[in-house]
Amino acid sequence: AQSVTQLGSHVSVSEGALVLLRCNYSSSVPPYLFWYVQYPNQGLQLLLKYTTGATLVKGINGFEAEFKKSETSFHLTKPSAHMSDAAEYFCAVSVPPFSGGYQKVTFGTGTKLQVIP
Amino acid sequence: DGGITQSPKYLFRKEGQNVTLSCEQNLNHDAMYWYRQDPGQGLRLIYYSQIVNDFQKGDIAEGYSVSREKKESFPLTVTSAQKNPTAFYLCASSYRTNTEAFFGQGTRLTVV
């Protein structure tokens, strides 16, 4: 079974500063990894995903994440925070369909990002 | 535009009443899900369906029921047996169960 841990339920950064949201996963097979963003009272929107191939993944709104197998991490970064980045961010993990059946996507508990002007 | 529509956005019900939350998708996805979101607890899976006329319990199915009579629709009923139904409910769909999910805008249910 896979699991995902997001370090820090709340993160505050100044506008223009680096955004770093941490995600570590556990999986017995090479995982699929996702980052989602949720604005207040809305659904989740996919920011980026890693399945196979290049380990540095670029997403929407200037975010990117790097899959590091040796560290079992998939941290989300953005070079310069904008006020509109204030939201809750969820990391998620699943596994490829090697043997059929239901491969569950497991979500982390979320990190709320506050951007200080 | 393709997407997932949840209705209503806000719902108020009296304690002891059943209530049904609507979820419709036009993405031609086979898999659909219902999640419950409470502050600080992330997303918890209530039910999922991989194909029409089939659905499975998730992690917190007690007090909930679903149906999947059409590919496009996956309504969730919150029954009076659900002890703490006040929450934000999210419906999602995906091409396969391990691929990225597309979410609706959510329904905030308040039971008074």
Short mmCIF file of C-alpha atoms in Angstrom, two decimals:
data_model
loop_
_atom_site.label_atom_id
_atom_site.label_comp_id
_atom_site.label_asym_id
_atom_site.label_seq_id
_atom_site.Cartn_x
_atom_site.Cartn_y
_atom_site.Cartn_z
CA ALA A 1 0.00 0.00 0.00
CA GLN A 2 1.19 3.48 -0.74
CA SER A 3 1.13 6.54 1.50
CA VAL A 4 2.05 10.19 1.30
CA THR A 5 3.19 12.66 3.95
CA GLN A 6 3.08 16.41 3.58
CA LEU A 7 5.40 18.18 5.98
CA GLY A 8 3.84 21.30 7.43
CA SER A 9 0.10 21.88 7.47
CA HIS A 10 0.71 25.64 7.13
CA VAL A 11 3.47 27.44 5.27
CA SER A 12 3.93 31.22 5.09
CA VAL A 13 6.11 33.02 2.56
CA SER A 14 6.57 36.62 1.57
CA GLU A 15 5.43 37.78 -1.84
CA GLY A 16 8.31 37.24 -4.25
CA ALA A 17 10.00 34.59 -2.09
CA LEU A 18 10.63 30.97 -2.95
CA VAL A 19 7.76 28.56 -2.35
CA LEU A 20 8.72 25.08 -1.16
CA LEU A 21 6.04 22.59 -0.17
CA ARG A 22 7.29 19.21 0.95
CA CYS A 23 5.91 15.80 0.04
CA ASN A 24 7.34 12.38 0.83
CA TYR A 25 5.79 9.16 -0.36
CA SER A 26 5.96 5.48 0.34
CA SER A 27 5.34 2.95 -2.40
CA SER A 28 6.47 -0.60 -3.09
CA VAL A 29 6.54 0.03 -6.84
CA PRO A 30 7.48 3.08 -8.94
CA PRO A 31 4.75 5.58 -8.17
CA TYR A 32 2.66 8.04 -10.05
CA LEU A 33 2.75 11.40 -8.21
CA PHE A 34 0.48 14.41 -8.36
CA TRP A 35 0.13 17.90 -6.92
CA TYR A 36 -3.27 19.55 -6.72
CA VAL A 37 -4.31 23.03 -5.63
CA GLN A 38 -7.55 23.97 -3.91
CA TYR A 39 -8.86 27.50 -3.51
CA PRO A 40 -11.43 28.17 -0.76
CA ASN A 41 -14.79 26.48 -1.29
CA GLN A 42 -13.71 25.00 -4.60
CA GLY A 43 -12.68 21.64 -5.95
CA LEU A 44 -9.11 20.48 -6.54
CA GLN A 45 -7.24 21.35 -9.71
CA LEU A 46 -4.27 19.41 -11.03
CA LEU A 47 -1.02 21.42 -10.92
CA LEU A 48 1.33 18.78 -12.28
CA LYS A 49 1.98 15.05 -12.40
CA TYR A 50 4.84 12.60 -12.67
CA THR A 51 4.36 9.19 -14.24
CA THR A 52 7.55 8.19 -16.03
CA GLY A 53 10.43 9.91 -17.81
CA ALA A 54 11.89 13.26 -16.86
CA THR A 55 12.07 13.66 -13.11
CA LEU A 56 11.64 17.44 -13.16
CA VAL A 57 8.03 18.18 -13.95
CA LYS A 58 6.69 21.60 -14.85
CA GLY A 59 3.10 22.52 -14.15
CA ILE A 60 0.72 25.39 -14.38
CA ASN A 61 1.15 28.81 -12.74
CA GLY A 62 4.96 28.51 -12.68
CA PHE A 63 5.10 25.54 -10.30
CA GLU A 64 7.43 22.59 -10.71
CA ALA A 65 8.30 19.45 -8.79
CA GLU A 66 11.19 17.01 -8.87
CA PHE A 67 10.81 13.29 -8.36
CA LYS A 68 13.72 12.04 -6.23
CA LYS A 69 13.58 8.30 -5.88
CA SER A 70 16.51 8.11 -3.45
CA GLU A 71 14.77 10.53 -1.10
CA THR A 72 11.22 9.30 -1.84
CA SER A 73 10.26 12.92 -2.30
CA PHE A 74 8.24 15.03 -4.69
CA HIS A 75 8.55 18.58 -3.36
CA LEU A 76 6.66 21.42 -5.04
CA THR A 77 8.49 24.67 -5.76
CA LYS A 78 7.91 28.07 -7.32
CA PRO A 79 10.72 30.63 -7.58
CA SER A 80 8.62 33.68 -6.70
CA ALA A 81 5.38 33.62 -4.73
CA HIS A 82 2.41 35.65 -5.86
CA MET A 83 -0.57 36.65 -3.77
CA SER A 84 -2.78 34.50 -5.98
CA ASP A 85 -0.81 31.39 -4.92
CA ALA A 86 -2.46 31.47 -1.50
CA ALA A 87 -4.40 28.21 -1.40
CA GLU A 88 -4.23 24.66 -0.05
CA TYR A 89 -1.99 22.19 -1.86
CA PHE A 90 -2.36 18.42 -1.88
CA CYS A 91 0.21 15.83 -2.84
CA ALA A 92 -1.09 12.46 -4.05
CA VAL A 93 0.39 9.07 -4.98
CA SER A 94 -0.83 6.09 -6.94
CA VAL A 95 0.75 3.12 -8.68
CA PRO A 96 0.70 1.99 -12.31
CA PRO A 97 -1.75 -0.74 -13.36
CA PHE A 98 0.61 -3.71 -13.35
CA SER A 99 -1.99 -6.30 -12.55
CA GLY A 100 -5.35 -4.70 -13.08
CA GLY A 101 -7.89 -4.05 -10.40
CA TYR A 102 -8.26 -0.88 -8.44
CA GLN A 103 -5.17 1.25 -7.94
CA LYS A 104 -6.12 3.81 -5.36
CA VAL A 105 -4.94 7.39 -5.39
CA THR A 106 -3.91 8.38 -1.87
CA PHE A 107 -3.97 12.05 -0.93
CA GLY A 108 -1.90 13.83 1.66
CA THR A 109 -3.54 15.94 4.34
CA GLY A 110 -2.74 19.18 2.59
CA THR A 111 -0.56 22.27 3.15
CA LYS A 112 -2.11 25.71 3.37
CA LEU A 113 0.09 28.34 1.76
CA GLN A 114 -0.15 31.89 3.04
CA VAL A 115 1.51 34.65 1.01
CA ILE A 116 2.40 37.76 2.97
CA PRO A 117 2.48 41.06 1.06
CA ASP B 1 -16.77 22.52 -22.13
CA GLY B 2 -16.09 19.17 -20.51
CA GLY B 3 -16.14 18.91 -16.77
CA ILE B 4 -17.82 17.78 -13.60
CA THR B 5 -20.86 19.48 -12.20
CA GLN B 6 -21.90 19.15 -8.60
CA SER B 7 -25.16 20.52 -7.32
CA PRO B 8 -26.17 22.23 -5.22
CA LYS B 9 -23.15 24.22 -4.02
CA TYR B 10 -24.69 24.72 -0.57
CA LEU B 11 -27.22 22.45 1.10
CA PHE B 12 -28.93 22.72 4.44
CA ARG B 13 -30.87 19.85 5.97
CA LYS B 14 -32.44 19.01 9.26
CA GLU B 15 -30.98 16.24 11.35
CA GLY B 16 -32.55 12.87 10.55
CA GLN B 17 -33.29 13.63 6.90
CA ASN B 18 -31.71 11.87 3.97
CA VAL B 19 -30.19 14.13 1.33
CA THR B 20 -28.86 13.41 -2.16
CA LEU B 21 -25.91 15.23 -3.73
CA SER B 22 -25.73 15.32 -7.49
CA CYS B 23 -22.61 14.70 -9.59
CA GLU B 24 -22.56 14.69 -13.40
CA GLN B 25 -19.57 14.46 -15.76
CA ASN B 26 -19.28 14.79 -19.51
CA LEU B 27 -15.62 13.74 -19.75
CA ASN B 28 -16.48 10.16 -20.76
CA HIS B 29 -14.58 8.89 -17.73
CA ASP B 30 -15.21 5.40 -16.46
CA ALA B 31 -14.14 6.00 -12.86
CA MET B 32 -15.96 8.28 -10.44
CA TYR B 33 -15.44 9.03 -6.77
CA TRP B 34 -16.91 10.73 -3.75
CA TYR B 35 -14.67 12.31 -1.13
CA ARG B 36 -15.42 13.98 2.13
CA GLN B 37 -13.24 16.87 3.25
CA ASP B 38 -13.01 18.09 6.84
CA PRO B 39 -10.56 20.72 8.09
CA GLY B 40 -7.12 19.24 8.72
CA GLN B 41 -8.07 15.75 7.51
CA GLY B 42 -7.45 15.97 3.80
CA LEU B 43 -9.66 13.96 1.48
CA ARG B 44 -11.30 10.77 2.65
CA LEU B 45 -12.78 8.37 0.09
CA ILE B 46 -16.44 7.51 0.62
CA TYR B 47 -17.32 5.45 -2.47
CA TYR B 48 -15.88 4.85 -5.89
CA SER B 49 -17.12 3.33 -9.12
CA GLN B 50 -14.96 1.92 -11.88
CA ILE B 51 -17.80 1.12 -14.26
CA VAL B 52 -21.53 1.55 -14.69
CA ASN B 53 -23.67 -0.55 -12.31
CA ASP B 54 -20.71 -1.26 -10.06
CA PHE B 55 -19.36 0.63 -7.06
CA GLN B 56 -17.21 -0.10 -4.04
CA LYS B 57 -16.97 1.22 -0.50
CA GLY B 58 -14.12 3.52 0.30
CA ASP B 59 -12.62 4.26 3.69
CA ILE B 60 -15.65 5.94 5.29
CA ALA B 61 -18.76 4.49 3.58
CA GLU B 62 -20.91 4.06 6.68
CA GLY B 63 -24.02 6.23 6.51
CA TYR B 64 -23.69 6.88 2.79
CA SER B 65 -25.09 5.23 -0.34
CA VAL B 66 -24.49 5.68 -4.08
CA SER B 67 -25.75 4.47 -7.43
CA ARG B 68 -24.16 4.35 -10.88
CA GLU B 69 -26.95 3.73 -13.36
CA LYS B 70 -25.36 5.93 -16.04
CA LYS B 71 -21.75 6.56 -16.93
CA GLU B 72 -22.25 10.29 -16.52
CA SER B 73 -23.91 10.29 -13.12
CA PHE B 74 -22.83 9.23 -9.62
CA PRO B 75 -25.21 10.62 -6.97
CA LEU B 76 -24.40 10.35 -3.27
CA THR B 77 -27.07 9.98 -0.59
CA VAL B 78 -26.20 11.02 2.92
CA THR B 79 -28.51 9.04 5.14
CA SER B 80 -29.73 9.71 8.64
CA ALA B 81 -27.34 6.98 9.80
CA GLN B 82 -24.35 9.24 9.11
CA LYS B 83 -23.49 10.56 12.56
CA ASN B 84 -21.66 13.72 11.54
CA PRO B 85 -22.73 14.66 8.01
CA THR B 86 -21.78 18.33 8.04
CA ALA B 87 -18.79 18.56 5.66
CA PHE B 88 -17.56 19.57 2.22
CA TYR B 89 -18.23 16.84 -0.34
CA LEU B 90 -16.20 16.50 -3.51
CA CYS B 91 -17.01 14.41 -6.55
CA ALA B 92 -14.29 13.45 -9.01
CA SER B 93 -13.77 11.37 -12.12
CA SER B 94 -10.79 9.93 -13.94
CA TYR B 95 -10.00 7.95 -17.07
CA ARG B 96 -8.50 5.17 -14.96
CA THR B 97 -8.39 4.83 -11.19
CA ASN B 98 -4.66 5.54 -11.01
CA THR B 99 -4.61 8.61 -13.26
CA GLU B 100 -5.24 12.23 -12.46
CA ALA B 101 -8.69 13.07 -11.20
CA PHE B 102 -10.92 15.92 -12.27
CA PHE B 103 -12.93 17.45 -9.46
CA GLY B 104 -16.24 19.20 -9.22
CA GLN B 105 -16.64 22.44 -7.30
CA GLY B 106 -17.96 20.67 -4.24
CA THR B 107 -21.13 20.72 -2.16
CA ARG B 108 -21.06 22.11 1.35
CA LEU B 109 -23.62 20.25 3.42
CA THR B 110 -24.76 21.66 6.73
CA VAL B 111 -27.05 19.63 8.95
CA VAL B 112 -28.84 21.54 11.67
#
